Amino acid sequence: MRILRYEREKGTYTLAALANDERIYDLPYPDFMDMIYASEQSGKTPLHYVQDLIAGQEPIEETLEQLQLAVPITAPEVWASGVTYEKSKDARNYEATAGKLDADTFYDKVYEAERPEIFFKSTAARTVGPGQPVYLRSDSDWQIPEPELGLVLSKSGKVLGYTAGNDMSCRDIEGENPLYLPQAKVWKHSCAIGPVILLADAVDDPYSFDLACRIYRAEEKIVDGTANTKQLKRRFDELVEFLARDNDLFDGTVLLTGTCIVPPNDFTLKDGDRIEIEISSIGVLNNPVKKQESKIAAAR
């Protein structure tokens, strides 16, 4: 069972359940966490609670493609994990050594260390949903999407569901100096999540998700990569435990779990590109790419 959020009328949003047969049923909640709280009060799992809500209910007439989808949850914070796949480690080493790959780096150490890399990625205001543009950073010449499985968490660290995420990244800025990581990761519209949340209790094995990333330029596919969460070096409970350690989590926090799909080293995103991130059983997160003018230059 998947949960989506869409704009029913201008400025009015509602939740809906997307069943396995692709039919959509409205839910009497504007927000994902409201539904979770109601399921807890009922003593039912979220999956059984939603199944009971839509039992005997008629689906809406619209299809998923006809709805104006929004972010499935207004996440108060989005965090991300780095170097959780070997492919990610290799890409970070390429950046850090200017392509020489002639020495072990701190990325090798993080990949093997007990403590994972976890960093702050986004706020609700910086996060966009399906169909909304992700922005290019004006002071970077080497930018890529990072397709990732996202964990939707409660304040206790419980995994409530899974979604697709795009951790936009500036490879040149991070490669210049690891202390520049926040600037390589966080800016306006630098994070996308969606299109839905797959309820956790509807998933038998979260280490069997297939991931794909396709990038289109003038609607010609120029990048096409695949991966599977079984390739993860880290376990999800391990990542959540380190995020929650000595830290306050907020209901609806999203934790992105790292990428295993990296475009070729000579590739960078351009204005007008389109990114599709697909995760099996979840769906396709589709976002256009937009260039933005530097605010400093605009102020001059």
mmCIF file of C-alpha atoms in Angstrom:
data_model
loop_
_atom_site.group_PDB
_atom_site.id
_atom_site.type_symbol
_atom_site.label_atom_id
_atom_site.label_comp_id
_atom_site.label_asym_id
_atom_site.label_seq_id
_atom_site.Cartn_x
_atom_site.Cartn_y
_atom_site.Cartn_z
ATOM 1 C CA MET A 1 0.000 0.000 0.000
ATOM 2 C CA ARG A 2 1.354 3.381 -1.051
ATOM 3 C CA ILE A 3 0.355 6.773 0.323
ATOM 4 C CA LEU A 4 0.366 9.895 -1.826
ATOM 5 C CA ARG A 5 -0.533 13.517 -1.268
ATOM 6 C CA TYR A 6 -2.133 15.685 -3.921
ATOM 7 C CA GLU A 7 -3.627 19.125 -4.430
ATOM 8 C CA ARG A 8 -7.383 18.660 -4.589
ATOM 9 C CA GLU A 9 -8.102 22.376 -4.909
ATOM 10 C CA LYS A 10 -5.679 25.271 -5.084
ATOM 11 C CA GLY A 11 -3.831 25.327 -1.768
ATOM 12 C CA THR A 12 -5.786 22.349 -0.355
ATOM 13 C CA TYR A 13 -4.020 19.009 -0.052
ATOM 14 C CA THR A 14 -5.258 15.572 0.856
ATOM 15 C CA LEU A 15 -3.807 12.114 1.366
ATOM 16 C CA ALA A 16 -4.819 9.165 -0.760
ATOM 17 C CA ALA A 17 -4.033 5.470 -0.859
ATOM 18 C CA LEU A 18 -2.650 3.962 -4.041
ATOM 19 C CA ALA A 19 -3.598 0.288 -4.115
ATOM 20 C CA ASN A 20 -1.662 -2.431 -5.906
ATOM 21 C CA ASP A 21 -4.161 -2.319 -8.765
ATOM 22 C CA GLU A 22 -3.293 1.404 -9.237
ATOM 23 C CA ARG A 23 -6.729 2.598 -8.088
ATOM 24 C CA ILE A 24 -6.677 5.608 -5.782
ATOM 25 C CA TYR A 25 -8.784 6.141 -2.665
ATOM 26 C CA ASP A 26 -9.057 9.425 -0.785
ATOM 27 C CA LEU A 27 -8.104 9.375 2.889
ATOM 28 C CA PRO A 28 -9.579 11.771 5.497
ATOM 29 C CA TYR A 29 -6.213 13.304 6.410
ATOM 30 C CA PRO A 30 -4.171 16.193 5.017
ATOM 31 C CA ASP A 31 -0.858 14.855 6.302
ATOM 32 C CA PHE A 32 0.919 11.499 6.498
ATOM 33 C CA MET A 33 1.697 11.761 10.207
ATOM 34 C CA ASP A 34 -1.968 12.512 11.017
ATOM 35 C CA MET A 35 -2.804 9.156 9.453
ATOM 36 C CA ILE A 36 -0.037 7.444 11.437
ATOM 37 C CA TYR A 37 -1.294 8.944 14.710
ATOM 38 C CA ALA A 38 -4.823 7.746 13.933
ATOM 39 C CA SER A 39 -3.596 4.226 13.196
ATOM 40 C CA GLU A 40 -1.723 4.161 16.497
ATOM 41 C CA GLN A 41 -4.824 5.248 18.391
ATOM 42 C CA SER A 42 -6.813 2.484 16.681
ATOM 43 C CA GLY A 43 -4.289 -0.142 17.706
ATOM 44 C CA LYS A 44 -3.834 -1.209 14.084
ATOM 45 C CA THR A 45 -0.784 -1.175 11.871
ATOM 46 C CA PRO A 46 -0.816 1.609 9.262
ATOM 47 C CA LEU A 47 -1.361 -0.962 6.505
ATOM 48 C CA HIS A 48 -4.365 -2.581 8.183
ATOM 49 C CA TYR A 49 -5.734 0.811 9.197
ATOM 50 C CA VAL A 50 -5.667 2.079 5.600
ATOM 51 C CA GLN A 51 -7.094 -1.169 4.269
ATOM 52 C CA ASP A 52 -10.028 -0.806 6.667
ATOM 53 C CA LEU A 53 -10.514 2.862 5.710
ATOM 54 C CA ILE A 54 -10.847 2.149 2.001
ATOM 55 C CA ALA A 55 -12.832 -1.088 2.323
ATOM 56 C CA GLY A 56 -16.113 -0.613 0.471
ATOM 57 C CA GLN A 57 -15.067 2.859 -0.697
ATOM 58 C CA GLU A 58 -15.198 3.841 -4.361
ATOM 59 C CA PRO A 59 -11.886 4.956 -5.900
ATOM 60 C CA ILE A 60 -11.562 8.453 -7.309
ATOM 61 C CA GLU A 61 -11.956 8.887 -11.059
ATOM 62 C CA GLU A 62 -8.494 10.316 -11.675
ATOM 63 C CA THR A 63 -5.410 8.243 -12.410
ATOM 64 C CA LEU A 64 -2.038 8.893 -10.791
ATOM 65 C CA GLU A 65 -0.854 10.733 -13.915
ATOM 66 C CA GLN A 66 -3.841 13.102 -13.750
ATOM 67 C CA LEU A 67 -3.248 14.223 -10.173
ATOM 68 C CA GLN A 68 -1.204 17.235 -9.116
ATOM 69 C CA LEU A 69 1.096 15.363 -6.765
ATOM 70 C CA ALA A 70 2.865 17.094 -3.882
ATOM 71 C CA VAL A 71 5.627 15.921 -1.592
ATOM 72 C CA PRO A 72 4.111 12.864 0.125
ATOM 73 C CA ILE A 73 5.216 14.229 3.492
ATOM 74 C CA THR A 74 6.304 17.686 4.596
ATOM 75 C CA ALA A 75 9.476 16.424 6.215
ATOM 76 C CA PRO A 76 10.716 18.809 8.924
ATOM 77 C CA GLU A 77 14.240 17.585 8.217
ATOM 78 C CA VAL A 78 15.890 15.468 5.559
ATOM 79 C CA TRP A 79 19.186 13.798 6.431
ATOM 80 C CA ALA A 80 21.403 11.791 4.125
ATOM 81 C CA SER A 81 23.982 9.042 4.332
ATOM 82 C CA GLY A 82 27.222 9.001 2.377
ATOM 83 C CA VAL A 83 29.607 6.294 1.181
ATOM 84 C CA THR A 84 27.154 3.497 1.941
ATOM 85 C CA TYR A 85 27.802 1.758 -1.390
ATOM 86 C CA GLU A 86 31.177 0.850 -2.916
ATOM 87 C CA LYS A 87 30.287 2.764 -6.097
ATOM 88 C CA SER A 88 29.796 5.918 -4.017
ATOM 89 C CA LYS A 89 33.164 5.434 -2.308
ATOM 90 C CA ASP A 90 34.894 5.096 -5.670
ATOM 91 C CA ALA A 91 33.197 8.233 -7.023
ATOM 92 C CA ARG A 92 34.153 10.282 -3.961
ATOM 93 C CA ASN A 93 37.762 9.080 -4.250
ATOM 94 C CA TYR A 94 37.808 10.150 -7.899
ATOM 95 C CA GLU A 95 36.702 13.646 -6.887
ATOM 96 C CA ALA A 96 39.121 13.909 -3.957
ATOM 97 C CA THR A 97 42.180 12.846 -5.988
ATOM 98 C CA ALA A 98 41.319 14.750 -9.169
ATOM 99 C CA GLY A 99 40.872 11.446 -10.936
ATOM 100 C CA LYS A 100 44.276 10.013 -10.010
ATOM 101 C CA LEU A 101 42.971 7.395 -7.541
ATOM 102 C CA ASP A 102 46.586 7.109 -6.350
ATOM 103 C CA ALA A 103 45.998 7.043 -2.598
ATOM 104 C CA ASP A 104 43.595 5.917 0.075
ATOM 105 C CA THR A 105 41.418 8.783 1.251
ATOM 106 C CA PHE A 106 39.125 9.566 4.155
ATOM 107 C CA TYR A 107 36.306 8.094 2.054
ATOM 108 C CA ASP A 108 37.997 4.680 2.235
ATOM 109 C CA LYS A 109 38.198 5.115 6.003
ATOM 110 C CA VAL A 110 34.525 6.076 6.291
ATOM 111 C CA TYR A 111 33.457 3.136 4.147
ATOM 112 C CA GLU A 112 35.177 0.708 6.541
ATOM 113 C CA ALA A 113 34.581 2.619 9.801
ATOM 114 C CA GLU A 114 32.051 1.726 12.474
ATOM 115 C CA ARG A 115 30.557 5.231 12.303
ATOM 116 C CA PRO A 116 28.724 6.005 9.043
ATOM 117 C CA GLU A 117 28.715 9.369 7.321
ATOM 118 C CA ILE A 118 25.412 11.126 8.037
ATOM 119 C CA PHE A 119 24.860 14.744 7.125
ATOM 120 C CA PHE A 120 22.041 17.281 7.131
ATOM 121 C CA LYS A 121 20.499 17.592 3.688
ATOM 122 C CA SER A 122 17.327 19.671 3.598
ATOM 123 C CA THR A 123 14.426 21.402 5.281
ATOM 124 C CA ALA A 124 10.774 21.335 4.248
ATOM 125 C CA ALA A 125 11.160 24.665 2.428
ATOM 126 C CA ARG A 126 14.095 23.375 0.345
ATOM 127 C CA THR A 127 12.486 20.043 -0.572
ATOM 128 C CA VAL A 128 10.365 19.572 -3.683
ATOM 129 C CA GLY A 129 7.991 16.845 -4.821
ATOM 130 C CA PRO A 130 7.104 15.107 -8.089
ATOM 131 C CA GLY A 131 7.103 17.326 -11.169
ATOM 132 C CA GLN A 132 8.672 20.283 -9.382
ATOM 133 C CA PRO A 133 12.045 21.559 -10.589
ATOM 134 C CA VAL A 134 15.290 20.782 -8.819
ATOM 135 C CA TYR A 135 17.730 23.669 -9.102
ATOM 136 C CA LEU A 136 21.319 23.818 -10.249
ATOM 137 C CA ARG A 137 23.760 25.618 -8.022
ATOM 138 C CA SER A 138 25.128 28.700 -9.790
ATOM 139 C CA ASP A 139 28.739 28.308 -8.579
ATOM 140 C CA SER A 140 29.253 24.658 -9.562
ATOM 141 C CA ASP A 141 30.274 23.171 -12.919
ATOM 142 C CA TRP A 142 29.886 19.476 -12.029
ATOM 143 C CA GLN A 143 26.462 18.546 -10.705
ATOM 144 C CA ILE A 144 24.607 15.237 -10.600
ATOM 145 C CA PRO A 145 21.501 13.682 -9.081
ATOM 146 C CA GLU A 146 21.955 10.975 -6.464
ATOM 147 C CA PRO A 147 19.038 8.502 -6.534
ATOM 148 C CA GLU A 148 18.417 7.069 -3.081
ATOM 149 C CA LEU A 149 15.937 5.082 -1.045
ATOM 150 C CA GLY A 150 14.503 7.289 1.705
ATOM 151 C CA LEU A 151 13.342 6.099 5.126
ATOM 152 C CA VAL A 152 10.380 7.964 6.642
ATOM 153 C CA LEU A 153 10.912 7.959 10.405
ATOM 154 C CA SER A 154 8.969 8.588 13.593
ATOM 155 C CA LYS A 155 10.536 10.554 16.434
ATOM 156 C CA SER A 156 11.463 7.233 18.053
ATOM 157 C CA GLY A 157 13.391 6.185 14.946
ATOM 158 C CA LYS A 158 10.830 3.666 13.733
ATOM 159 C CA VAL A 159 10.721 3.236 9.956
ATOM 160 C CA LEU A 160 7.177 4.131 8.893
ATOM 161 C CA GLY A 161 7.669 3.897 5.160
ATOM 162 C CA TYR A 162 9.950 4.157 2.153
ATOM 163 C CA THR A 163 10.149 6.762 -0.589
ATOM 164 C CA ALA A 164 12.434 7.767 -3.452
ATOM 165 C CA GLY A 165 14.822 10.660 -2.985
ATOM 166 C CA ASN A 166 17.178 12.791 -5.054
ATOM 167 C CA ASP A 167 20.205 14.083 -3.151
ATOM 168 C CA MET A 168 21.448 16.680 -5.650
ATOM 169 C CA SER A 169 25.220 17.008 -5.379
ATOM 170 C CA CYS A 170 28.050 19.238 -6.595
ATOM 171 C CA ARG A 171 30.993 16.925 -7.243
ATOM 172 C CA ASP A 172 33.485 19.738 -7.853
ATOM 173 C CA ILE A 173 32.713 21.550 -4.594
ATOM 174 C CA GLU A 174 32.900 18.413 -2.452
ATOM 175 C CA GLY A 175 36.020 17.229 -4.280
ATOM 176 C CA GLU A 176 37.798 20.544 -3.706
ATOM 177 C CA ASN A 177 37.565 20.186 0.063
ATOM 178 C CA PRO A 178 35.450 17.818 2.215
ATOM 179 C CA LEU A 179 34.719 20.719 4.576
ATOM 180 C CA TYR A 180 32.660 22.214 1.755
ATOM 181 C CA LEU A 181 30.163 19.341 1.996
ATOM 182 C CA PRO A 182 27.239 21.519 3.227
ATOM 183 C CA GLN A 183 27.667 23.811 0.213
ATOM 184 C CA ALA A 184 27.954 20.798 -2.098
ATOM 185 C CA LYS A 185 24.661 19.434 -0.787
ATOM 186 C CA VAL A 186 22.353 22.155 0.526
ATOM 187 C CA TRP A 187 20.764 24.936 -1.504
ATOM 188 C CA LYS A 188 17.318 25.920 -2.756
ATOM 189 C CA HIS A 189 15.437 22.971 -4.321
ATOM 190 C CA SER A 190 18.445 20.676 -3.884
ATOM 191 C CA CYS A 191 16.348 17.757 -2.640
ATOM 192 C CA ALA A 192 13.339 15.930 -4.057
ATOM 193 C CA ILE A 193 11.265 13.136 -2.513
ATOM 194 C CA GLY A 194 8.277 11.129 -3.729
ATOM 195 C CA PRO A 195 6.139 10.280 -5.541
ATOM 196 C CA VAL A 196 4.603 8.209 -2.726
ATOM 197 C CA ILE A 197 5.395 6.556 0.603
ATOM 198 C CA LEU A 198 5.326 2.766 0.596
ATOM 199 C CA LEU A 199 4.147 1.692 4.045
ATOM 200 C CA ALA A 200 6.840 -0.202 5.922
ATOM 201 C CA ASP A 201 4.526 -3.000 7.044
ATOM 202 C CA ALA A 202 3.763 -3.739 3.377
ATOM 203 C CA VAL A 203 7.456 -4.534 2.689
ATOM 204 C CA ASP A 204 8.892 -7.994 3.263
ATOM 205 C CA ASP A 205 12.526 -7.222 2.450
ATOM 206 C CA PRO A 206 13.802 -3.631 2.196
ATOM 207 C CA TYR A 207 17.138 -4.953 0.912
ATOM 208 C CA SER A 208 15.607 -6.042 -2.383
ATOM 209 C CA PHE A 209 14.530 -2.720 -3.883
ATOM 210 C CA ASP A 210 15.607 -2.147 -7.488
ATOM 211 C CA LEU A 211 16.696 1.427 -8.200
ATOM 212 C CA ALA A 212 17.066 3.154 -11.550
ATOM 213 C CA CYS A 213 18.077 6.645 -12.626
ATOM 214 C CA ARG A 214 17.426 8.010 -16.092
ATOM 215 C CA ILE A 215 18.428 11.476 -17.260
ATOM 216 C CA TYR A 216 16.942 13.033 -20.388
ATOM 217 C CA ARG A 217 18.246 15.976 -22.427
ATOM 218 C CA ALA A 218 15.813 17.302 -25.036
ATOM 219 C CA GLU A 219 13.868 14.132 -24.174
ATOM 220 C CA GLU A 220 16.759 11.941 -25.343
ATOM 221 C CA LYS A 221 17.959 9.526 -22.661
ATOM 222 C CA ILE A 222 21.622 10.256 -21.970
ATOM 223 C CA VAL A 223 22.147 8.471 -18.621
ATOM 224 C CA ASP A 224 20.641 5.163 -17.536
ATOM 225 C CA GLY A 225 21.846 3.388 -14.391
ATOM 226 C CA THR A 226 20.528 0.674 -12.097
ATOM 227 C CA ALA A 227 21.295 -0.703 -8.642
ATOM 228 C CA ASN A 228 19.740 -2.701 -5.818
ATOM 229 C CA THR A 229 19.633 -2.063 -2.073
ATOM 230 C CA LYS A 230 21.236 -5.467 -1.488
ATOM 231 C CA GLN A 231 24.480 -3.727 -2.529
ATOM 232 C CA LEU A 232 24.401 -1.557 0.605
ATOM 233 C CA LYS A 233 27.404 -1.725 2.921
ATOM 234 C CA ARG A 234 25.323 -0.444 5.855
ATOM 235 C CA ARG A 235 22.083 -1.678 7.415
ATOM 236 C CA PHE A 236 19.131 0.680 7.774
ATOM 237 C CA ASP A 237 18.838 0.184 11.530
ATOM 238 C CA GLU A 238 22.518 1.070 11.831
ATOM 239 C CA LEU A 239 22.040 4.349 9.963
ATOM 240 C CA VAL A 240 18.940 5.242 11.987
ATOM 241 C CA GLU A 241 20.692 4.447 15.282
ATOM 242 C CA PHE A 242 23.575 6.805 14.503
ATOM 243 C CA LEU A 243 21.189 9.543 13.346
ATOM 244 C CA ALA A 244 19.174 9.264 16.544
ATOM 245 C CA ARG A 245 22.199 8.993 18.839
ATOM 246 C CA ASP A 246 22.202 12.028 21.160
ATOM 247 C CA ASN A 247 19.864 13.721 18.695
ATOM 248 C CA ASP A 248 16.197 14.693 18.624
ATOM 249 C CA LEU A 249 14.267 13.217 15.717
ATOM 250 C CA PHE A 250 11.011 14.752 14.575
ATOM 251 C CA ASP A 251 8.029 12.780 13.336
ATOM 252 C CA GLY A 252 8.232 12.616 9.549
ATOM 253 C CA THR A 253 12.012 12.987 9.309
ATOM 254 C CA VAL A 254 13.377 11.456 6.101
ATOM 255 C CA LEU A 255 16.762 9.722 6.016
ATOM 256 C CA LEU A 256 18.247 9.135 2.562
ATOM 257 C CA THR A 257 20.390 6.001 2.566
ATOM 258 C CA GLY A 258 23.053 6.682 -0.059
ATOM 259 C CA THR A 259 23.543 6.148 -3.762
ATOM 260 C CA CYS A 260 24.943 3.374 -5.929
ATOM 261 C CA ILE A 261 24.198 5.045 -9.265
ATOM 262 C CA VAL A 262 26.746 7.643 -10.384
ATOM 263 C CA PRO A 263 26.692 9.180 -13.886
ATOM 264 C CA PRO A 264 29.932 9.101 -15.946
ATOM 265 C CA ASN A 265 32.677 11.364 -14.641
ATOM 266 C CA ASP A 266 32.428 13.651 -17.676
ATOM 267 C CA PHE A 267 28.702 14.251 -17.108
ATOM 268 C CA THR A 268 27.084 17.279 -15.507
ATOM 269 C CA LEU A 269 23.441 18.290 -15.344
ATOM 270 C CA LYS A 270 22.257 21.186 -17.493
ATOM 271 C CA ASP A 271 19.291 23.522 -17.491
ATOM 272 C CA GLY A 272 16.312 21.785 -19.101
ATOM 273 C CA ASP A 273 17.364 18.216 -18.280
ATOM 274 C CA ARG A 274 14.843 15.857 -16.732
ATOM 275 C CA ILE A 275 15.583 13.282 -14.023
ATOM 276 C CA GLU A 276 13.642 10.097 -13.394
ATOM 277 C CA ILE A 277 14.373 8.094 -10.258
ATOM 278 C CA GLU A 278 12.497 4.813 -10.075
ATOM 279 C CA ILE A 279 12.332 2.390 -7.155
ATOM 280 C CA SER A 280 10.486 -0.898 -7.435
ATOM 281 C CA SER A 281 7.138 -0.998 -5.582
ATOM 282 C CA ILE A 282 7.375 2.783 -5.008
ATOM 283 C CA GLY A 283 7.260 4.399 -8.427
ATOM 284 C CA VAL A 284 8.953 7.130 -10.444
ATOM 285 C CA LEU A 285 10.115 10.469 -9.039
ATOM 286 C CA ASN A 286 10.219 12.823 -12.021
ATOM 287 C CA ASN A 287 11.808 16.294 -11.793
ATOM 288 C CA PRO A 288 12.904 18.846 -14.394
ATOM 289 C CA VAL A 289 16.226 20.618 -13.881
ATOM 290 C CA LYS A 290 16.325 24.378 -13.731
ATOM 291 C CA LYS A 291 19.170 26.869 -13.714
ATOM 292 C CA GLN A 292 18.961 29.621 -11.140
ATOM 293 C CA GLU A 293 20.722 32.954 -11.079
ATOM 294 C CA SER A 294 23.114 33.612 -8.232
ATOM 295 C CA LYS A 295 21.388 35.762 -5.626
ATOM 296 C CA ILE A 296 24.617 37.677 -5.111
ATOM 297 C CA ALA A 297 24.857 38.494 -8.829
ATOM 298 C CA ALA A 298 21.185 39.460 -8.947
ATOM 299 C CA ALA A 299 21.645 41.909 -6.065
ATOM 300 C CA ARG A 300 24.420 43.804 -7.808
#
